Amino acid sequence: MKSVITSLAILFSAACGAQDIQFRNVSVTHLPASVLSNHNTMDVRIGDIDNDGDPDLVLAVEYFKNVILINDGKGNFTDGSDRLPDKTATQNPAPWRYYPYHDSEDVALEDFDNDGDLDIVIVTEDDEINEYYINDGKGYFTDHSTEFPVTGVTNAVIAADFDNDGWTDLMLGNNGQNYYLRNNKGRFEDATADRMPVMEDITQDLEAFDFDQDGDPDVIVGNELDNILLENDGNGFFSDVTGRYIPEEYQENGETREADFADINGDGKVDLYFANVTLFQGMPPVQRMLIWDNNRRKFNDEALLRLGFTDTHSVVDADFADLNSDGAPDLLFQTLEGPRIFINDGQGFFTDRTRQLIPGLSGMGIDVEVYDLNGDGKPDLYFGNFRTSDFYLIQE
């Protein structure tokens, strides 16, 4: 009887929490014109660019100069893109009409040279030119892109100290072989051949997490076809362990655009979510919510049971975050129709609360980020969109 009462209490608490939280759209009043346009925001990263104690934003923008948004400390943002150097055209732009800017796709924001401030890497798809910027300590950047050792059709980048040497390394997700770039005192070296298995995939996302709980970052690779789980040996050498832990029928996801992870059901084990779409591969957008089964030592797909849908939405991005402060990770989606919020009941079952929490938002969503942007202790939402204005919502 006690366990039943406890379960009911959790469900009631979660339901009440979902009703208690409220978001206000402050896009027009709190964002500059540069992100209220119809440009394509492909990725957003949050960090204190100028070392003033509040979170700023770095945006990868297709076909235009990438954007930096500077926070005034109260969640109001101004355009700080002048902190990135302008590009100069030195050749004929053909075939890239947007040259000297790039088909920017993803951002890594970390202290790559170990001097105490955040530097920037932005990877590029069609024109295969990646960007590397070093922070001067005051939030202004010098261009070190010519030092970047590789090119490629790249859609994803993840930064972590994979080899445990105190320097933040990079992994790049490509159309073709993915790259491992080892950080050698602020300079990146291509260590792919020694440290990565051969993978000829179309990768759309990379996420670093300690899958095996041994203290080092492993990587989940989100591909347009079969996804891959890479296990780190602790020294930055990776092996493909997908078949050992993810049954084959769950690897064939259609077209994954985002992978994310959290302990969804509170059992102390990390679970996985694959956000799938119908775009280039023409396959149904079957969602995969993979729950760790400690008895079988494998993942089970429980998407329909826990989400209530599998192929209703094409999900481009998904982030776990505890929106209502009940200790359970909720789930935010960016779909081809707009953002959605699903609230966790505390046991890993989700209910769609979009209409109650963020009504009236629509458009082709690409990225979502959750962070306390105005310093009031409550998580706020930033939605990066395709061919429409970005959305910025603060929690009241």
Short mmCIF file of C-alpha atoms in Angstrom, two decimals:
data_model
loop_
_atom_site.label_atom_id
_atom_site.label_comp_id
_atom_site.label_asym_id
_atom_site.label_seq_id
_atom_site.Cartn_x
_atom_site.Cartn_y
_atom_site.Cartn_z
CA MET A 1 0.00 0.00 0.00
CA LYS A 2 2.83 2.41 0.85
CA SER A 3 4.42 2.04 -2.62
CA VAL A 4 1.04 2.72 -4.28
CA ILE A 5 0.54 5.87 -2.20
CA THR A 6 4.08 7.01 -2.98
CA SER A 7 3.56 6.47 -6.71
CA LEU A 8 0.30 8.43 -6.63
CA ALA A 9 2.02 11.24 -4.77
CA ILE A 10 4.76 11.41 -7.40
CA LEU A 11 2.21 11.51 -10.20
CA PHE A 12 0.19 14.24 -8.45
CA SER A 13 3.31 16.27 -7.72
CA ALA A 14 4.51 16.06 -11.33
CA ALA A 15 1.09 17.03 -12.67
CA CYS A 16 0.89 20.01 -10.34
CA GLY A 17 4.44 21.04 -11.20
CA ALA A 18 3.60 21.04 -14.90
CA GLN A 19 0.69 23.39 -14.23
CA ASP A 20 2.69 25.66 -11.92
CA ILE A 21 5.46 26.51 -14.38
CA GLN A 22 4.79 29.17 -16.98
CA PHE A 23 6.82 30.63 -19.83
CA ARG A 24 6.64 34.09 -21.41
CA ASN A 25 7.78 34.78 -24.96
CA VAL A 26 10.24 37.68 -24.81
CA SER A 27 11.79 37.20 -28.25
CA VAL A 28 10.87 40.65 -29.60
CA THR A 29 11.87 42.59 -26.47
CA HIS A 30 14.98 40.64 -25.41
CA LEU A 31 16.65 39.66 -28.71
CA PRO A 32 18.37 41.77 -31.40
CA ALA A 33 17.18 42.01 -34.99
CA SER A 34 19.91 39.65 -36.20
CA VAL A 35 18.04 36.63 -34.79
CA LEU A 36 14.54 37.92 -35.46
CA SER A 37 15.14 37.52 -39.20
CA ASN A 38 14.52 34.53 -41.47
CA HIS A 39 18.10 33.26 -41.23
CA ASN A 40 18.83 29.64 -40.32
CA THR A 41 20.05 29.11 -36.75
CA MET A 42 21.51 25.60 -36.91
CA ASP A 43 23.02 25.31 -33.42
CA VAL A 44 23.27 27.29 -30.18
CA ARG A 45 25.88 27.02 -27.42
CA ILE A 46 25.73 28.77 -24.06
CA GLY A 47 28.71 30.07 -22.09
CA ASP A 48 30.22 33.16 -20.48
CA ILE A 49 32.05 34.61 -23.48
CA ASP A 50 33.22 37.85 -21.85
CA ASN A 51 33.91 36.57 -18.30
CA ASP A 52 31.35 38.87 -16.67
CA GLY A 53 29.53 36.10 -14.82
CA ASP A 54 26.45 35.66 -17.00
CA PRO A 55 25.69 33.30 -19.91
CA ASP A 56 26.08 34.46 -23.51
CA LEU A 57 25.14 32.63 -26.71
CA VAL A 58 27.05 31.52 -29.81
CA LEU A 59 24.96 30.65 -32.87
CA ALA A 60 25.94 28.75 -35.99
CA VAL A 61 24.08 30.47 -38.84
CA GLU A 62 23.92 29.03 -42.32
CA TYR A 63 25.23 31.24 -45.18
CA PHE A 64 25.84 34.35 -43.07
CA LYS A 65 28.30 35.52 -40.44
CA ASN A 66 27.84 33.50 -37.26
CA VAL A 67 26.26 35.31 -34.32
CA ILE A 68 27.31 36.06 -30.74
CA LEU A 69 24.64 37.32 -28.34
CA ILE A 70 25.90 39.17 -25.27
CA ASN A 71 23.85 39.02 -22.06
CA ASP A 72 23.42 42.15 -19.93
CA GLY A 73 23.09 39.98 -16.82
CA LYS A 74 19.31 40.17 -16.76
CA GLY A 75 18.60 38.04 -19.81
CA ASN A 76 18.53 40.86 -22.38
CA PHE A 77 20.75 40.14 -25.38
CA THR A 78 22.55 42.45 -27.80
CA ASP A 79 24.32 41.47 -31.01
CA GLY A 80 28.01 40.97 -30.26
CA SER A 81 28.91 39.46 -33.61
CA ASP A 82 31.54 42.17 -34.08
CA ARG A 83 33.57 40.13 -31.59
CA LEU A 84 34.15 37.65 -34.41
CA PRO A 85 36.37 38.93 -37.23
CA ASP A 86 34.72 39.61 -40.56
CA LYS A 87 35.65 37.28 -43.39
CA THR A 88 37.31 38.63 -46.52
CA ALA A 89 36.62 37.20 -49.97
CA THR A 90 39.92 36.26 -51.64
CA GLN A 91 38.59 34.22 -54.57
CA ASN A 92 35.61 33.76 -56.86
CA PRO A 93 32.60 32.72 -54.75
CA ALA A 94 31.45 30.00 -57.16
CA PRO A 95 29.91 27.60 -56.42
CA TRP A 96 29.17 28.95 -52.92
CA ARG A 97 27.06 32.10 -53.31
CA TYR A 98 27.43 32.86 -49.57
CA TYR A 99 31.27 32.93 -49.65
CA PRO A 100 33.28 34.12 -47.67
CA TYR A 101 30.84 32.87 -45.06
CA HIS A 102 29.95 29.20 -44.70
CA ASP A 103 27.29 26.53 -44.43
CA SER A 104 27.75 26.55 -40.64
CA GLU A 105 26.15 23.64 -38.77
CA ASP A 106 27.41 23.05 -35.22
CA VAL A 107 29.35 24.79 -32.44
CA ALA A 108 31.83 23.73 -29.76
CA LEU A 109 32.42 26.33 -27.03
CA GLU A 110 35.28 25.36 -24.70
CA ASP A 111 38.63 26.57 -23.36
CA PHE A 112 40.80 24.90 -25.98
CA ASP A 113 44.06 26.70 -25.12
CA ASN A 114 43.70 26.38 -21.31
CA ASP A 115 43.97 30.10 -20.62
CA GLY A 116 40.74 30.44 -18.65
CA ASP A 117 38.34 31.71 -21.32
CA LEU A 118 36.04 30.11 -23.89
CA ASP A 119 37.14 29.57 -27.48
CA ILE A 120 34.97 28.60 -30.45
CA VAL A 121 34.96 25.91 -33.13
CA ILE A 122 32.22 26.01 -35.78
CA VAL A 123 31.96 23.17 -38.28
CA THR A 124 30.65 23.42 -41.81
CA GLU A 125 28.76 21.17 -44.19
CA ASP A 126 28.70 21.88 -47.95
CA ASP A 127 31.77 24.08 -48.41
CA GLU A 128 33.85 21.97 -45.96
CA ILE A 129 35.61 24.88 -44.23
CA ASN A 130 35.70 24.78 -40.42
CA GLU A 131 36.31 27.81 -38.19
CA TYR A 132 38.50 28.08 -35.07
CA TYR A 133 38.51 31.24 -32.94
CA ILE A 134 40.67 32.05 -29.89
CA ASN A 135 39.31 34.31 -27.14
CA ASP A 136 41.50 37.25 -26.08
CA GLY A 137 40.14 37.06 -22.51
CA LYS A 138 37.65 39.89 -22.98
CA GLY A 139 35.27 38.10 -25.34
CA TYR A 140 36.86 39.15 -28.64
CA PHE A 141 38.21 36.53 -31.01
CA THR A 142 41.10 36.05 -33.40
CA ASP A 143 40.76 33.74 -36.38
CA HIS A 144 42.89 30.58 -36.25
CA SER A 145 40.88 28.67 -38.83
CA THR A 146 43.93 28.10 -41.04
CA GLU A 147 45.37 25.97 -38.20
CA PHE A 148 42.42 23.56 -38.27
CA PRO A 149 43.86 20.26 -39.57
CA VAL A 150 40.90 18.72 -41.44
CA THR A 151 38.12 19.55 -43.86
CA GLY A 152 34.99 17.59 -44.66
CA VAL A 153 31.22 17.62 -45.02
CA THR A 154 30.67 18.07 -41.28
CA ASN A 155 27.37 18.38 -39.41
CA ALA A 156 28.39 17.71 -35.80
CA VAL A 157 31.14 18.44 -33.31
CA ILE A 158 31.58 17.43 -29.67
CA ALA A 159 34.29 18.60 -27.27
CA ALA A 160 35.66 16.64 -24.27
CA ASP A 161 38.95 15.58 -22.73
CA PHE A 162 38.77 12.13 -24.28
CA ASP A 163 42.36 11.10 -23.48
CA ASN A 164 42.46 12.47 -19.92
CA ASP A 165 45.50 14.71 -20.47
CA GLY A 166 43.88 17.97 -19.31
CA TRP A 167 43.28 19.38 -22.80
CA THR A 168 39.87 19.43 -24.49
CA ASP A 169 39.76 17.34 -27.67
CA LEU A 170 37.25 17.28 -30.54
CA MET A 171 35.28 14.67 -32.42
CA LEU A 172 33.73 15.67 -35.75
CA GLY A 173 30.69 13.97 -37.31
CA ASN A 174 30.98 13.80 -41.09
CA ASN A 175 29.44 12.51 -44.26
CA GLY A 176 32.02 9.72 -44.35
CA GLN A 177 34.65 8.89 -41.75
CA ASN A 178 34.27 10.80 -38.46
CA TYR A 179 37.39 12.53 -37.13
CA TYR A 180 39.16 12.52 -33.78
CA LEU A 181 41.21 15.68 -33.23
CA ARG A 182 43.59 15.44 -30.30
CA ASN A 183 44.38 18.72 -28.58
CA ASN A 184 48.15 19.17 -28.30
CA LYS A 185 48.50 22.27 -26.12
CA GLY A 186 45.94 24.30 -28.05
CA ARG A 187 46.70 22.90 -31.50
CA PHE A 188 44.53 20.16 -32.95
CA GLU A 189 46.10 17.08 -34.53
CA ASP A 190 44.26 14.49 -36.61
CA ALA A 191 44.48 11.24 -34.60
CA THR A 192 41.58 9.49 -36.35
CA ALA A 193 43.52 6.57 -37.80
CA ASP A 194 44.87 5.51 -34.41
CA ARG A 195 41.89 6.23 -32.17
CA MET A 196 38.66 5.70 -34.14
CA PRO A 197 37.06 2.71 -35.84
CA VAL A 198 36.31 2.99 -39.55
CA MET A 199 32.82 4.51 -39.96
CA GLU A 200 31.51 5.51 -43.39
CA ASP A 201 28.26 7.07 -42.19
CA ILE A 202 26.28 10.28 -42.54
CA THR A 203 26.57 11.61 -38.99
CA GLN A 204 24.21 14.34 -37.79
CA ASP A 205 24.95 14.41 -34.05
CA LEU A 206 27.58 13.44 -31.48
CA GLU A 207 27.04 13.36 -27.72
CA ALA A 208 29.64 12.58 -25.06
CA PHE A 209 28.52 10.76 -21.89
CA ASP A 210 29.97 8.23 -19.50
CA PHE A 211 27.97 5.24 -20.69
CA ASP A 212 29.90 2.59 -18.75
CA GLN A 213 30.38 4.75 -15.63
CA ASP A 214 34.15 4.31 -15.61
CA GLY A 215 34.97 8.02 -15.38
CA ASP A 216 35.73 8.85 -19.02
CA PRO A 217 33.53 10.18 -21.84
CA ASP A 218 32.07 7.68 -24.30
CA VAL A 219 30.20 8.84 -27.42
CA ILE A 220 26.83 8.15 -29.02
CA VAL A 221 26.87 8.76 -32.78
CA GLY A 222 23.54 9.80 -34.36
CA ASN A 223 23.51 8.83 -38.04
CA GLU A 224 21.06 9.08 -40.91
CA LEU A 225 20.99 5.28 -40.90
CA ASP A 226 22.40 3.05 -38.14
CA ASN A 227 23.49 4.75 -34.91
CA ILE A 228 26.70 3.78 -33.13
CA LEU A 229 27.85 3.57 -29.50
CA LEU A 230 31.58 4.18 -29.03
CA GLU A 231 33.30 3.12 -25.81
CA ASN A 232 36.38 4.99 -24.58
CA ASP A 233 39.20 2.91 -23.06
CA GLY A 234 40.10 5.83 -20.78
CA ASN A 235 42.97 7.03 -22.95
CA GLY A 236 40.97 8.30 -25.90
CA PHE A 237 40.90 5.13 -27.99
CA PHE A 238 37.38 4.18 -29.11
CA SER A 239 35.78 0.87 -30.02
CA ASP A 240 32.36 0.19 -31.53
CA VAL A 241 30.25 -1.64 -28.91
CA THR A 242 26.86 -0.97 -30.48
CA GLY A 243 25.94 -4.61 -31.09
CA ARG A 244 26.73 -5.54 -27.51
CA TYR A 245 24.29 -3.09 -25.95
CA ILE A 246 21.78 -1.89 -28.57
CA PRO A 247 19.73 -4.61 -30.34
CA GLU A 248 19.97 -4.39 -34.13
CA GLU A 249 16.31 -3.49 -34.63
CA TYR A 250 16.80 -0.37 -32.49
CA GLN A 251 19.90 0.75 -34.40
CA GLU A 252 17.90 1.10 -37.61
CA ASN A 253 16.20 4.34 -36.65
CA GLY A 254 15.55 5.93 -40.00
CA GLU A 255 17.20 9.34 -39.89
CA THR A 256 18.53 10.50 -36.52
CA ARG A 257 19.21 14.22 -36.19
CA GLU A 258 19.86 14.31 -32.43
CA ALA A 259 20.81 11.93 -29.64
CA ASP A 260 20.42 12.78 -25.97
CA PHE A 261 20.74 10.98 -22.66
CA ALA A 262 19.45 11.12 -19.09
CA ASP A 263 18.40 8.85 -16.26
CA ILE A 264 14.77 8.98 -17.32
CA ASN A 265 13.25 6.65 -14.72
CA GLY A 266 15.46 7.32 -11.69
CA ASP A 267 17.21 3.93 -11.57
CA GLY A 268 20.72 5.39 -11.61
CA LYS A 269 21.43 4.27 -15.20
CA VAL A 270 21.68 6.47 -18.26
CA ASP A 271 18.97 6.03 -20.90
CA LEU A 272 19.09 7.22 -24.53
CA TYR A 273 16.75 9.07 -26.85
CA PHE A 274 17.14 9.20 -30.64
CA ALA A 275 15.25 12.05 -32.33
CA ASN A 276 14.31 10.97 -35.86
CA VAL A 277 12.95 12.81 -38.87
CA THR A 278 11.71 12.27 -42.40
CA LEU A 279 13.96 14.33 -44.66
CA PHE A 280 16.68 12.95 -46.92
CA GLN A 281 16.28 9.22 -46.34
CA GLY A 282 12.49 9.19 -46.83
CA MET A 283 11.89 6.82 -43.92
CA PRO A 284 9.19 7.10 -41.20
CA PRO A 285 10.39 9.23 -38.25
CA VAL A 286 10.20 6.42 -35.69
CA GLN A 287 11.34 7.76 -32.31
CA ARG A 288 13.56 5.61 -30.09
CA MET A 289 13.55 5.92 -26.30
CA LEU A 290 16.05 3.33 -25.15
CA ILE A 291 15.77 2.35 -21.49
CA TRP A 292 18.65 0.52 -19.86
CA ASP A 293 17.75 -3.01 -18.72
CA ASN A 294 20.19 -3.88 -15.96
CA ASN A 295 19.26 -7.57 -16.02
CA ARG A 296 19.88 -8.06 -19.74
CA ARG A 297 22.69 -5.45 -19.86
CA LYS A 298 21.07 -3.98 -22.97
CA PHE A 299 18.74 -1.17 -24.01
CA ASN A 300 15.02 -1.74 -24.65
CA ASP A 301 12.99 0.59 -26.88
CA GLU A 302 10.00 1.89 -24.89
CA ALA A 303 9.16 4.99 -26.93
CA LEU A 304 5.47 4.26 -27.48
CA LEU A 305 4.92 3.27 -23.85
CA ARG A 306 6.68 6.30 -22.38
CA LEU A 307 6.05 9.02 -24.99
CA GLY A 308 2.67 7.99 -26.33
CA PHE A 309 3.79 8.34 -29.96
CA THR A 310 6.46 7.00 -32.28
CA ASP A 311 6.09 8.51 -35.77
CA THR A 312 3.66 11.42 -35.26
CA HIS A 313 6.40 14.08 -35.28
CA SER A 314 9.65 14.56 -37.13
CA VAL A 315 11.91 15.53 -34.21
CA VAL A 316 15.00 17.52 -35.20
CA ASP A 317 16.37 18.20 -31.70
CA ALA A 318 15.63 16.91 -28.20
CA ASP A 319 16.99 17.98 -24.82
CA PHE A 320 16.37 16.55 -21.37
CA ALA A 321 15.98 19.17 -18.61
CA ASP A 322 14.16 19.39 -15.29
CA LEU A 323 11.81 22.26 -16.07
CA ASN A 324 9.55 22.02 -13.00
CA SER A 325 12.24 21.27 -10.39
CA ASP A 326 10.77 17.92 -9.35
CA GLY A 327 14.04 16.04 -9.83
CA ALA A 328 12.96 14.25 -13.03
CA PRO A 329 14.23 15.18 -16.51
CA ASP A 330 11.53 16.51 -18.81
CA LEU A 331 11.87 16.42 -22.59
CA LEU A 332 11.89 19.35 -25.02
CA PHE A 333 11.53 18.82 -28.75
CA GLN A 334 12.18 20.90 -31.82
CA THR A 335 10.05 19.43 -34.60
CA LEU A 336 9.45 20.37 -38.22
CA GLU A 337 6.22 22.00 -37.01
CA GLY A 338 7.61 23.79 -33.96
CA PRO A 339 8.63 23.19 -30.33
CA ARG A 340 6.95 20.78 -27.92
CA ILE A 341 7.33 20.09 -24.19
CA PHE A 342 6.75 16.69 -22.57
CA ILE A 343 6.70 16.55 -18.76
CA ASN A 344 8.10 13.52 -16.89
CA ASP A 345 5.83 12.04 -14.20
CA GLY A 346 8.86 11.10 -12.08
CA GLN A 347 8.96 7.50 -13.26
CA GLY A 348 9.97 8.10 -16.86
CA PHE A 349 6.55 8.47 -18.50
CA PHE A 350 5.93 11.69 -20.42
CA THR A 351 2.84 13.82 -21.09
CA ASP A 352 2.57 16.45 -23.82
CA ARG A 353 2.07 19.87 -22.12
CA THR A 354 2.87 22.04 -25.11
CA ARG A 355 -0.52 23.76 -25.31
CA GLN A 356 -0.47 24.66 -21.63
CA LEU A 357 3.17 25.81 -21.43
CA ILE A 358 4.17 27.28 -24.80
CA PRO A 359 1.03 27.79 -26.93
CA GLY A 360 1.14 29.37 -30.36
CA LEU A 361 4.76 28.69 -31.36
CA SER A 362 5.21 27.19 -34.82
CA GLY A 363 7.90 26.93 -37.49
CA MET A 364 10.66 24.57 -38.55
CA GLY A 365 12.64 24.00 -35.35
CA ILE A 366 16.35 23.09 -35.43
CA ASP A 367 17.83 23.49 -31.94
CA VAL A 368 16.66 23.94 -28.33
CA GLU A 369 18.75 24.99 -25.33
CA VAL A 370 17.69 25.14 -21.67
CA TYR A 371 19.51 27.42 -19.21
CA ASP A 372 18.86 30.09 -16.58
CA LEU A 373 19.54 33.05 -18.86
CA ASN A 374 18.21 35.88 -16.67
CA GLY A 375 19.70 34.80 -13.33
CA ASP A 376 16.48 34.13 -11.42
CA GLY A 377 17.26 30.48 -10.69
CA LYS A 378 14.70 29.05 -13.15
CA PRO A 379 15.46 27.43 -16.51
CA ASP A 380 14.63 29.47 -19.61
CA LEU A 381 14.29 28.28 -23.22
CA TYR A 382 16.02 29.29 -26.46
CA PHE A 383 14.73 27.80 -29.72
CA GLY A 384 16.85 28.12 -32.86
CA ASN A 385 14.73 28.02 -36.01
CA PHE A 386 15.00 27.55 -39.77
CA ARG A 387 13.76 30.34 -42.07
CA THR A 388 12.02 32.17 -39.26
CA SER A 389 12.78 34.10 -36.07
CA ASP A 390 14.37 32.38 -33.10
CA PHE A 391 12.22 32.07 -29.96
CA TYR A 392 13.33 33.09 -26.45
CA LEU A 393 11.08 32.20 -23.50
CA ILE A 394 11.72 33.01 -19.84
CA GLN A 395 10.15 31.05 -17.00
CA GLU A 396 8.08 33.16 -14.65
#
